[in-house]
Structures are given as C-alpha cells and as structure tokens.
XYZ file of C-alpha atoms in Angstrom:
568
model
C -85.649 81.343 18.913
C -84.762 78.002 20.392
C -81.840 78.445 22.790
C -78.335 77.514 21.687
C -76.687 75.181 23.821
C -73.849 76.616 25.781
C -70.953 74.242 24.427
C -68.384 75.750 22.282
C -68.245 74.657 18.715
C -65.123 72.819 19.158
C -66.620 70.512 21.875
C -69.676 69.998 20.018
C -67.698 68.874 16.936
C -65.713 66.607 19.266
C -68.627 65.123 20.894
C -70.136 64.497 17.459
C -67.104 62.529 16.436
C -66.492 64.875 13.524
C -62.883 65.657 14.647
C -60.331 64.470 17.369
C -59.420 66.287 20.477
C -55.983 66.623 18.598
C -57.319 68.320 15.585
C -59.333 70.829 17.862
C -56.021 71.642 19.630
C -54.103 72.274 16.391
C -56.854 74.330 15.302
C -57.166 76.619 18.208
C -53.655 77.054 17.981
C -53.673 78.516 14.516
C -56.940 80.231 15.169
C -55.086 82.495 17.787
C -52.611 83.475 15.004
C -54.717 83.862 12.221
C -57.995 85.517 13.762
C -60.117 83.193 11.494
C -63.208 81.498 12.551
C -62.499 77.913 14.176
C -64.859 76.156 11.619
C -62.804 78.085 8.820
C -59.477 76.803 10.162
C -60.998 73.155 10.494
C -62.179 73.264 6.927
C -58.957 74.890 5.714
C -56.722 72.257 7.093
C -58.958 69.313 5.820
C -59.877 68.046 9.365
C -63.553 68.254 8.141
C -65.542 69.451 5.333
C -68.213 72.256 5.114
C -70.866 69.369 4.861
C -69.765 67.532 7.678
C -69.696 70.666 9.707
C -72.992 71.471 9.109
C -74.400 68.057 9.834
C -72.582 67.566 13.124
C -73.901 71.207 13.945
C -77.436 69.893 12.926
C -77.191 66.750 14.941
C -75.872 68.440 18.086
C -77.967 71.521 18.197
C -81.409 69.982 16.925
C -81.694 72.639 14.194
C -82.854 71.317 10.749
C -79.846 71.361 8.245
C -81.190 72.740 4.745
C -78.927 72.225 1.403
C -80.609 75.293 -0.444
C -81.877 72.564 -3.417
C -85.643 73.403 -2.827
C -85.522 76.479 -0.388
C -85.797 79.487 -2.531
C -86.261 82.649 -0.293
C -89.284 84.482 -0.350
C -89.145 88.064 -1.807
C -90.490 89.365 1.247
C -88.080 88.006 3.559
C -85.274 89.194 1.266
C -86.409 92.620 1.724
C -86.078 92.503 5.257
C -82.547 92.131 5.234
C -80.234 94.317 3.110
C -77.803 92.510 0.896
C -74.772 94.132 2.977
C -76.004 93.063 6.203
C -76.920 89.361 4.892
C -73.399 89.164 3.427
C -71.753 90.239 6.483
C -73.369 88.112 8.756
C -73.370 85.328 6.315
C -77.014 84.575 6.549
C -79.683 84.197 3.990
C -83.334 85.062 4.562
C -85.573 82.429 3.540
C -89.508 83.329 4.659
C -91.736 85.165 6.993
C -94.574 83.508 9.218
C -97.634 84.903 10.141
C -96.833 84.706 13.639
C -94.164 87.474 13.307
C -90.896 85.080 12.961
C -88.266 85.037 10.109
C -86.424 82.081 9.159
C -82.940 82.508 8.086
C -80.099 79.908 7.039
C -76.780 80.192 9.026
C -73.513 78.671 8.615
C -72.741 79.303 12.113
C -75.904 78.829 14.182
C -73.755 79.716 17.418
C -73.466 83.497 16.463
C -75.677 84.932 18.926
C -74.516 88.412 18.072
C -75.503 87.798 14.477
C -78.847 86.499 15.749
C -79.362 89.278 17.752
C -78.781 91.685 15.327
C -81.107 90.230 12.984
C -84.052 90.142 15.774
C -83.274 94.042 16.110
C -83.195 94.838 12.392
C -86.177 92.852 11.684
C -88.094 93.196 14.844
C -89.014 89.424 14.571
C -88.151 86.230 16.434
C -85.631 84.367 14.496
C -86.112 80.798 13.153
C -82.531 79.135 12.333
C -81.804 76.507 9.609
C -78.263 75.146 9.049
C -76.405 75.501 5.274
C -72.870 75.378 4.650
C -71.064 78.821 4.030
C -70.266 78.434 0.388
C -73.912 77.739 -0.333
C -75.200 81.031 1.549
C -72.573 83.033 -0.485
C -73.610 81.764 -3.499
C -77.204 81.940 -2.823
C -76.618 85.631 -1.697
C -74.937 86.621 -4.739
C -77.570 84.964 -6.942
C -80.851 86.066 -5.350
C -79.813 89.454 -4.429
C -78.501 90.105 -7.886
C -81.499 88.753 -9.551
C -83.910 90.901 -7.339
C -81.937 94.408 -7.566
C -82.619 95.521 -11.070
C -86.360 94.886 -10.835
C -86.558 96.319 -7.298
C -85.003 99.373 -8.383
C -87.486 99.869 -11.389
C -90.529 99.428 -8.924
C -89.118 102.101 -6.623
C -88.867 104.218 -9.615
C -92.383 103.698 -10.786
C -93.682 103.974 -7.188
C -92.134 107.314 -7.139
C -93.581 108.267 -10.555
C -96.780 107.293 -9.801
C -97.057 109.246 -6.387
C -96.097 112.377 -8.517
C -98.975 111.711 -10.740
C -101.439 110.840 -8.738
C -100.539 111.393 -4.944
C -102.220 108.419 -3.883
C -102.887 104.674 -4.901
C -106.729 105.658 -4.740
C -106.021 108.437 -7.279
C -104.122 106.151 -9.461
C -106.890 103.361 -9.405
C -109.301 106.085 -10.399
C -107.280 107.294 -13.720
C -109.124 106.831 -17.103
C -107.535 104.127 -19.405
C -106.164 106.925 -21.779
C -104.389 108.512 -19.033
C -102.862 105.282 -17.859
C -101.667 104.499 -21.567
C -100.049 107.906 -21.428
C -97.999 107.296 -18.250
C -97.050 103.636 -19.673
C -96.113 104.639 -23.335
C -94.028 107.631 -22.463
C -92.375 107.523 -18.742
C -89.275 105.780 -18.583
C -89.805 104.093 -14.893
C -92.773 101.719 -16.096
C -90.906 100.926 -19.259
C -87.593 99.947 -17.179
C -90.109 97.937 -14.915
C -91.230 95.657 -17.882
C -87.512 95.682 -19.410
C -86.207 94.484 -16.027
C -88.954 91.592 -15.855
C -88.135 90.805 -19.574
C -84.344 90.914 -19.130
C -84.427 88.584 -16.124
C -86.763 85.968 -17.962
C -84.160 85.734 -20.622
C -81.168 85.594 -18.128
C -82.984 82.790 -16.399
C -84.048 81.054 -19.421
C -87.617 81.094 -18.572
C -89.955 79.617 -21.066
C -93.153 81.640 -19.636
C -93.969 84.688 -17.141
C -96.764 85.055 -14.843
C -97.847 87.871 -13.717
C -100.894 87.429 -11.143
C -102.641 89.957 -9.126
C -103.721 89.129 -5.483
C -105.849 91.232 -3.177
C -102.567 92.904 -1.812
C -99.778 92.423 -4.098
C -98.587 91.314 -7.597
C -96.784 88.224 -7.966
C -94.238 87.595 -10.969
C -93.518 83.950 -11.500
C -91.283 82.488 -14.197
C -91.309 78.821 -15.473
C -87.758 77.651 -15.751
C -87.022 74.324 -16.733
C -90.869 73.396 -16.475
C -91.105 74.583 -12.839
C -92.638 77.826 -11.648
C -90.725 80.094 -9.398
C -91.746 83.237 -7.655
C -89.208 85.882 -8.948
C -90.618 89.030 -7.345
C -93.579 90.663 -5.828
C -94.433 93.985 -6.514
C -97.045 96.639 -5.102
C -100.802 96.092 -5.853
C -100.925 99.704 -7.367
C -98.488 99.260 -9.927
C -100.284 96.104 -11.517
C -102.720 98.420 -13.623
C -99.883 100.352 -15.148
C -97.605 97.335 -15.602
C -100.316 95.433 -17.341
C -101.058 98.316 -19.630
C -97.552 98.764 -20.662
C -97.472 95.146 -21.700
C -100.892 95.498 -23.726
C -99.496 98.493 -25.579
C -96.288 96.339 -26.586
C -98.792 93.427 -27.573
C -100.857 95.988 -29.640
C -104.176 94.917 -27.245
C -106.968 97.127 -26.158
C -105.937 98.617 -22.617
C -109.550 99.750 -22.318
C -110.885 96.233 -22.258
C -110.493 94.515 -19.134
C -113.754 92.451 -18.881
C -112.369 89.835 -22.019
C -109.586 87.609 -22.230
C -107.055 89.458 -24.808
C -104.052 87.666 -27.073
C -101.400 89.599 -28.677
C -97.643 89.328 -29.492
C -94.549 91.269 -28.636
C -91.549 91.116 -31.198
C -88.649 92.284 -29.324
C -84.846 91.998 -28.615
C -83.734 91.359 -25.014
C -80.349 90.946 -23.936
C -79.129 90.473 -27.492
C -81.804 87.911 -28.473
C -84.472 88.334 -30.803
C -87.675 87.195 -28.606
C -91.295 86.425 -29.927
C -93.345 86.872 -26.931
C -97.279 85.641 -27.015
C -99.216 87.393 -24.481
C -102.286 86.424 -23.128
C -104.485 88.333 -20.464
C -107.431 86.976 -18.564
C -109.588 88.766 -16.069
C -109.644 87.752 -12.306
C -111.244 89.114 -9.125
C -108.541 90.976 -8.420
C -107.466 92.135 -11.977
C -106.155 90.833 -15.147
C -103.618 88.221 -15.192
C -101.152 88.307 -18.016
C -99.211 85.192 -19.149
C -96.214 85.606 -21.616
C -94.954 82.788 -23.563
C -91.134 83.569 -24.619
C -90.235 82.060 -27.874
C -86.308 82.267 -29.021
C -86.059 83.185 -32.516
C -82.454 82.534 -32.802
C -83.466 78.658 -33.259
C -80.400 77.599 -31.445
C -82.012 74.447 -29.973
C -83.752 73.366 -33.352
C -82.058 70.205 -34.215
C -82.845 66.490 -33.632
C -79.336 65.733 -32.231
C -79.920 69.092 -29.731
C -83.214 67.751 -28.324
C -81.772 64.560 -26.574
C -83.167 61.850 -28.634
C -81.125 58.435 -28.284
C -78.994 57.900 -31.286
C -80.892 55.119 -32.933
C -84.094 57.010 -32.405
C -82.627 60.197 -34.031
C -81.467 57.581 -36.965
C -84.892 56.249 -37.502
C -86.471 59.855 -37.354
C -83.889 60.787 -40.316
C -84.850 57.853 -42.461
C -88.569 57.853 -41.741
C -88.878 61.919 -42.316
C -87.665 61.273 -46.068
C -90.661 59.040 -46.981
C -92.607 60.596 -49.977
C -95.921 60.181 -48.062
C -97.668 59.233 -44.776
C -98.284 60.479 -41.564
C -95.611 61.463 -38.777
C -97.389 62.194 -35.443
C -95.739 63.608 -32.450
C -97.351 63.238 -29.422
C -97.421 64.234 -25.478
C -99.046 66.723 -23.062
C -98.814 70.474 -23.442
C -95.282 71.619 -22.813
C -93.476 68.584 -24.075
C -91.569 70.022 -26.783
C -93.758 68.639 -29.681
C -93.487 71.323 -31.781
C -89.781 71.850 -31.394
C -89.475 68.288 -32.397
C -91.430 69.046 -35.623
C -89.361 72.270 -36.445
C -86.190 69.918 -36.145
C -87.664 67.264 -38.469
C -88.790 70.086 -41.193
C -84.939 71.382 -40.677
C -84.074 67.995 -42.111
C -86.040 68.374 -45.362
C -85.758 71.978 -45.936
C -84.350 71.742 -49.258
C -84.923 74.290 -52.558
C -86.611 71.526 -54.589
C -88.802 70.737 -51.593
C -92.107 72.820 -51.216
C -92.909 72.864 -47.255
C -96.090 74.725 -46.202
C -97.007 74.631 -42.623
C -100.098 75.262 -40.517
C -99.633 76.457 -36.882
C -101.363 78.061 -33.889
C -99.312 80.028 -33.378
C -96.262 79.932 -35.549
C -93.634 79.669 -32.892
C -90.557 79.830 -35.293
C -89.802 81.088 -38.555
C -87.851 79.285 -41.071
C -86.260 80.377 -44.126
C -87.521 78.352 -47.331
C -91.022 77.248 -45.590
C -94.378 78.861 -46.048
C -96.026 79.012 -42.815
C -99.562 79.863 -42.218
C -101.241 81.456 -39.099
C -104.546 80.178 -37.697
C -106.932 82.693 -37.249
C -110.092 81.442 -36.572
C -111.812 84.954 -36.660
C -111.815 85.199 -40.322
C -112.413 81.093 -40.590
C -108.554 80.333 -41.355
C -108.626 76.927 -39.353
C -106.561 73.862 -39.398
C -109.328 72.222 -41.705
C -109.867 75.047 -43.951
C -106.154 76.024 -44.436
C -105.393 72.492 -45.281
C -107.876 72.303 -48.142
C -106.426 75.586 -49.403
C -102.877 74.352 -49.089
C -103.623 71.485 -51.604
C -103.929 73.752 -54.263
C -100.389 75.112 -53.614
C -98.682 72.127 -55.111
C -97.153 71.063 -51.728
C -94.617 68.098 -51.071
C -94.512 68.364 -47.251
C -96.920 69.769 -44.833
C -96.982 70.235 -40.888
C -100.100 70.565 -39.282
C -99.650 72.135 -35.958
C -102.298 70.013 -34.267
C -104.795 67.526 -35.378
C -107.636 68.537 -32.779
C -111.023 67.952 -34.419
C -112.601 65.311 -36.696
C -112.427 67.453 -40.001
C -108.583 67.969 -39.568
C -108.060 64.285 -38.767
C -109.891 63.188 -41.809
C -108.177 65.695 -44.112
C -104.730 64.797 -42.947
C -105.375 61.019 -43.484
C -106.554 61.823 -47.126
C -103.709 64.354 -47.831
C -101.070 61.311 -46.902
C -102.934 58.873 -48.735
C -102.561 61.181 -52.140
C -98.965 61.034 -51.930
C -98.005 63.974 -49.162
C -95.863 63.560 -45.997
C -97.649 65.136 -43.427
C -96.404 65.904 -40.011
C -98.697 66.857 -36.866
C -99.294 66.493 -33.184
C -101.861 64.844 -30.906
C -102.246 65.020 -27.332
C -101.810 61.469 -26.008
C -99.716 59.791 -23.311
C -97.872 57.429 -25.133
C -97.449 56.313 -29.000
C -99.849 53.485 -29.322
C -102.491 55.441 -27.754
C -102.526 57.800 -30.831
C -104.423 55.482 -32.715
C -107.392 55.075 -30.346
C -107.250 58.841 -30.520
C -107.489 58.811 -34.166
C -110.274 56.402 -33.802
C -112.249 58.210 -31.509
C -112.234 61.201 -34.123
C -113.889 58.984 -36.614
C -110.939 57.819 -38.908
C -111.560 54.013 -40.061
C -108.580 51.564 -38.635
C -107.984 50.708 -42.081
C -107.079 54.401 -43.158
C -105.105 54.987 -40.360
C -102.936 51.560 -40.852
C -102.594 52.731 -44.570
C -101.333 56.360 -43.696
C -99.309 56.240 -40.450
C -95.665 55.949 -40.955
C -94.152 56.739 -37.336
C -95.544 57.717 -34.033
C -93.386 59.778 -31.353
C -94.463 60.119 -27.839
C -92.216 62.669 -25.907
C -91.734 64.295 -22.557
C -89.268 67.075 -21.319
C -87.331 65.974 -18.271
C -84.869 68.273 -16.249
C -81.164 67.675 -16.756
C -78.978 67.385 -13.517
C -76.745 70.345 -13.146
C -73.160 69.274 -14.190
C -71.777 71.716 -11.673
C -73.100 70.390 -8.378
C -74.849 66.746 -8.951
C -73.360 64.221 -6.767
C -72.580 60.508 -7.132
C -74.560 58.260 -4.937
C -75.078 54.397 -4.856
C -78.212 52.601 -5.188
C -79.243 50.966 -1.797
C -81.303 47.920 -1.741
C -84.509 49.672 -0.688
C -83.995 51.865 -3.791
C -83.356 49.122 -6.012
C -86.770 47.373 -5.420
C -88.533 50.700 -6.478
C -86.600 51.800 -9.487
C -85.607 48.345 -10.955
C -81.682 49.604 -10.831
C -79.330 46.862 -9.092
C -78.146 47.762 -5.698
C -74.419 48.989 -5.983
C -75.022 51.180 -9.336
C -73.532 54.603 -9.214
C -76.073 57.023 -10.491
C -76.504 60.787 -9.765
C -78.661 63.075 -7.645
C -79.352 66.950 -7.341
C -77.443 69.221 -4.921
C -77.980 72.984 -5.804
C -75.741 75.634 -6.666
C -75.522 79.455 -7.724
C -75.578 78.156 -11.402
C -78.419 76.224 -11.482
C -80.653 78.613 -8.954
C -79.935 76.050 -6.196
C -82.585 73.512 -7.785
C -80.045 70.952 -8.777
C -81.337 71.046 -12.451
C -79.744 73.150 -15.294
C -81.855 72.847 -18.476
C -84.052 69.820 -19.868
C -83.657 67.116 -22.529
C -86.390 64.711 -24.225
C -87.322 61.218 -23.507
C -89.273 59.821 -26.227
C -90.849 56.296 -27.641
C -90.451 55.910 -31.093
C -92.982 53.434 -32.707
C -92.215 52.963 -36.683
C -95.105 51.287 -38.207
C -94.244 48.137 -40.021
C -96.128 45.594 -42.114
C -97.239 43.492 -38.737
C -98.230 46.553 -37.112
C -100.435 47.742 -40.088
C -102.073 44.398 -39.688
C -102.618 44.764 -35.971
C -104.187 48.287 -36.419
C -106.040 47.036 -39.508
C -107.847 44.438 -37.418
C -108.656 46.854 -34.630
C -106.327 45.026 -32.085
C -106.365 46.338 -28.625
C -103.942 48.985 -27.448
C -101.910 46.937 -25.115
C -101.088 44.244 -27.800
C -99.945 46.848 -30.115
C -97.672 48.098 -27.452
C -96.199 44.609 -26.464
C -95.669 43.988 -30.301
C -93.800 47.204 -30.520
C -91.377 46.904 -27.306
C -90.814 43.030 -28.358
C -89.414 44.279 -31.760
C -87.254 47.096 -30.405
C -89.217 50.263 -29.406
C -87.844 51.571 -26.014
C -90.694 52.885 -23.835
C -90.419 56.202 -22.046
C -89.372 54.582 -18.810
C -86.757 52.633 -20.630
C -85.192 55.943 -22.084
C -85.529 57.700 -18.822
C -83.604 54.865 -16.891
C -80.920 55.303 -19.744
C -80.751 58.648 -18.725
C -80.576 58.097 -14.951
C -77.685 55.562 -15.568
C -75.638 58.032 -17.661
C -76.002 60.704 -15.253
C -78.258 63.146 -17.119
C -81.156 63.047 -15.040
C -82.132 62.092 -11.224
C -84.133 58.933 -10.215
C -86.786 61.183 -8.704
C -87.016 62.845 -12.046
C -87.838 59.807 -13.915
C -90.364 58.457 -11.422
C -92.273 61.693 -11.713
C -92.252 62.045 -15.486
C -92.998 58.387 -16.056
C -95.191 57.649 -13.276
C -98.396 56.672 -15.347
C -96.250 55.390 -18.420
C-alpha cells in the first residue's frame, strides 16, 4: 500500500480549494457534537458534494478515483472480505493480483484502521481506489446480495459431494449413472442450478455461459449484450452441474465427446422460460450455454422495440401487402427474430393463414402454425417451404435465408401471391441485394419480389436513474458531428443498472422501402453505394442517423453510437 500523507482530511480539502477555512471550522464544531465523520458533516451541510470530496482526495493523495461504472468486483475478491465487514468499513473488494495484493474501493482512503484490518483479514497488501460512499453502499448491497444465494447453494453441494465421494478424486471417477442419480434426486445440486437460473432472470440475462477452466468453473451472463462474470464455483462441482442441466434439457449425460443441443421449459420467478441448451466439449470439460427466451412475450410489438415513429408507420403499411418479401437484416443477436414476431403480430387475424419455419421456434404465438427445423429428419427451410405451399398459406415467415435453395424458393413464393418475411446476415439494407445475388438470385427477380429491407442493431440504453447531462466540447464535436454546446447524456452507474450506466436495450434501424426507381436500379444491377445514396436522398435514415437521434434525446450515449455504427 502506498503511504498516505499525514495531513488531515480538512487540511487536504482546504489545500485543494474544495472548501474554505470557514467551512472547515464550522464543520469541525458540528462534528464535536454529532460525532459524525468530517466528510459526512461537510456533505450534509452542503459545503461540498460526494463527488467533489472524492475528486479532491484523489488529486491530493494521488490515488485513482473510480465511478464503479466499469469496475465490477471479482468473485474471488468478494469472498476475501465478508459482507458485514465490508459494510462496516464502507469498502468494496474489487480484485486480487498475482503478487498477493487486494484492490479495494474506499470513500475515506485516510482510514488507516480500516486498511490495517483489511490487511490482517486477507493477509494481503492493500491497493486503494477512491469512490463515493453512496456508490460503495449501493455496490455492497447489489453484488453481495446477487452472490449469496448461489454461494449458499455451492456450499450445500460441496457438503453433499463430500459425503458421497469423500474426495474430489472419487467424485471425478463416478460413473455417469451415479452422477445422474446424484443430480436428479438430491436437493443441493437442484438448488444450485435453480439459483443460477433465478439470478439470470433477475438480471434480465439473455444467455448463461458455464465455462470450465483448469481450476474453476465460471458462470457468466450476457446482460444487455455484454458478458459479465457473475460467480465462480469449484472445479469438482462442474460435472454434477452439467449433468443436472443435461437431464433438464433431455440430453445424454453419458455423451461428453460430442456437442449436444437440448431444451428446458421451466417457470422461474413466476416467468415461463424456454431455455435452449448447447454443450460443447473442451479440454477442461463440457461448456454449456443456455439461451433464455421469455415466453410471456412482453417485449414483442413494433412500438416496444424502439423503432422511430415514421419507421414503425411504414412497417405497418408494408406488412399489409398481399405479396412480396420483407427482409430483416443484421448480425447475430441484433433482434431480427423479435422484429419478425412483432410484424406477424400485426397481421395475425382469424382470416389470415400464417405459417412459420424457424430454427429454433423462439416464441409461440396463438393462431399461427409454427414449424421447427429438424435437419436430422430432413425438415430444412427449403423442404418445409415446399410442403407449406400445399397448406394454402397467406403469409409465411422463413426464419433465415441461409442457402441458395431457400433464397430461390422464397422469391418464387413471393412472386406467386404470398407475403414472405425472413432474415439475412448483412451489415446494412442495400448489402442484402448483393447477398441475394451471391446466392444466385437474378436481379430482375429480386427487383420484382422485394418490398422492404430493415437493417437493425440493438444498442444499450442509458440508465434513467443515474445518467448525467454533459455538454459537447469542441473536440468531441469534430469526432461525432454534433454542434459544440449541445446537451447530451453520459453513463454513470448505480445499483439499479449493476453499475454499468446502462439498463435495457433498444433498436436502431434503417428502413429501405422499395419504390419503382429502386426497382429499376436493382434490375439494372447498379452498385450498392448508388442504391444507398438514392435511398438516403429519398428519406432513408441510416443506422448512424437514427443512433444520433437517440443520443440527442438522451436514450443512448455517444460511445454506444460510435461502437455500434463504427463501420456503417
């Protein structure tokens, strides 16, 4: 630990210009009566804010200040200091280093007694970071609470496996059928899996990654598009944990050499969840990834997705067309399927026969016939599409156009009086035309069948509880093309957003409706840039344009706009 200067807190703050000598004397007088900490008295009386106090201490002591926006505590560090001790000392453990040190965030870096206690408790040298007291309190509540149920379940399983096997070596030598018995019937492993699932629902995660390494198994969750390490469990619990998940998913627990896919239908925290499970052999054991699909469908609907008002209105119009192709494009995880489901919801009426071909079926919708692709029995997008035509459909959804056969069939179906909704993997709307050409579809057929192309991304929304207003500087203006002096918002981080500064996601999209002039350009195989220039000139907002609007209205940050639309 770097030595703390011997100046008292009041002197440091006066030297930093954060308070006046008169403020200090008044606060010291009140402190003698209230017995509160000096910093608390200064903040209570409005002489300075928590942020000013932290920044002044950082500048005077040369200790880094952190806002806990990106500093997510490591599970191993959390386990070194019990919650009651961390709360009493008003510190939060952040990380451990290989050279035997522990990094902690403190609001009062001059509290040498707290530092000495951490040193004796952990037997590690202490590296300090400065954070505000309220942020530390919120972080303590958030991180320790999230970990507790999973940790308790881990301890129960450890006791159980010790009773069964007597050692980790015996556990690793258990036959698959023995492991199945342990995982099926015994409460601790069941509780461990349930705790992980409940945590994922509470955190609104889209995916759970269970990853073995040489010494531990990490549980990571994808929240608002970002992966976070949520807990680490002992390596000897990996096998029973995976076995339990396999049993729930109807997979073969004895098969560890090949990838497997399964499905879990379960109710967690009052929500009906459809979990798609995938296992993959690795050198340290099987990795499992669970994709979480909320079957309550609360987030399906064009208005709920975040489309601009004029884009939503155009989509509502184009989806009522009697025939043609509507394409939704974007990278994996950009919300394409949810957009398709929202469009289907608009046209789902008793007098309309809608059939879908999906891989997988993510949400079940009453009134629609949904078909699951199963290549093992030759139910592919192409083969199912041919059979569907004998079912007298009005509208069809093809989950993805991924090969030449499906592309040709989709175009022919659209030209014979059906509306087809599907997805492609392209970066923007005009690129979809080249993608279809690469699949062997002639330009004249593309021009005749296309109705509309939507290219979209998902972007993280700023947390409404903690986002702060900033002013665009001259330097920023040159980079982001927003006039200097414009008021925008940036992330901060609080307990309600897991100290990321972001909560939830919204869509940004460019919508290219095919008009007669665009059909002519496509038919004549004009370059992609020329097609894009025409579309923009005639009212198409690009992904960057839409992201810019969301920056200006305070929905997303500048950084999110730049990261998401960097190459668009």
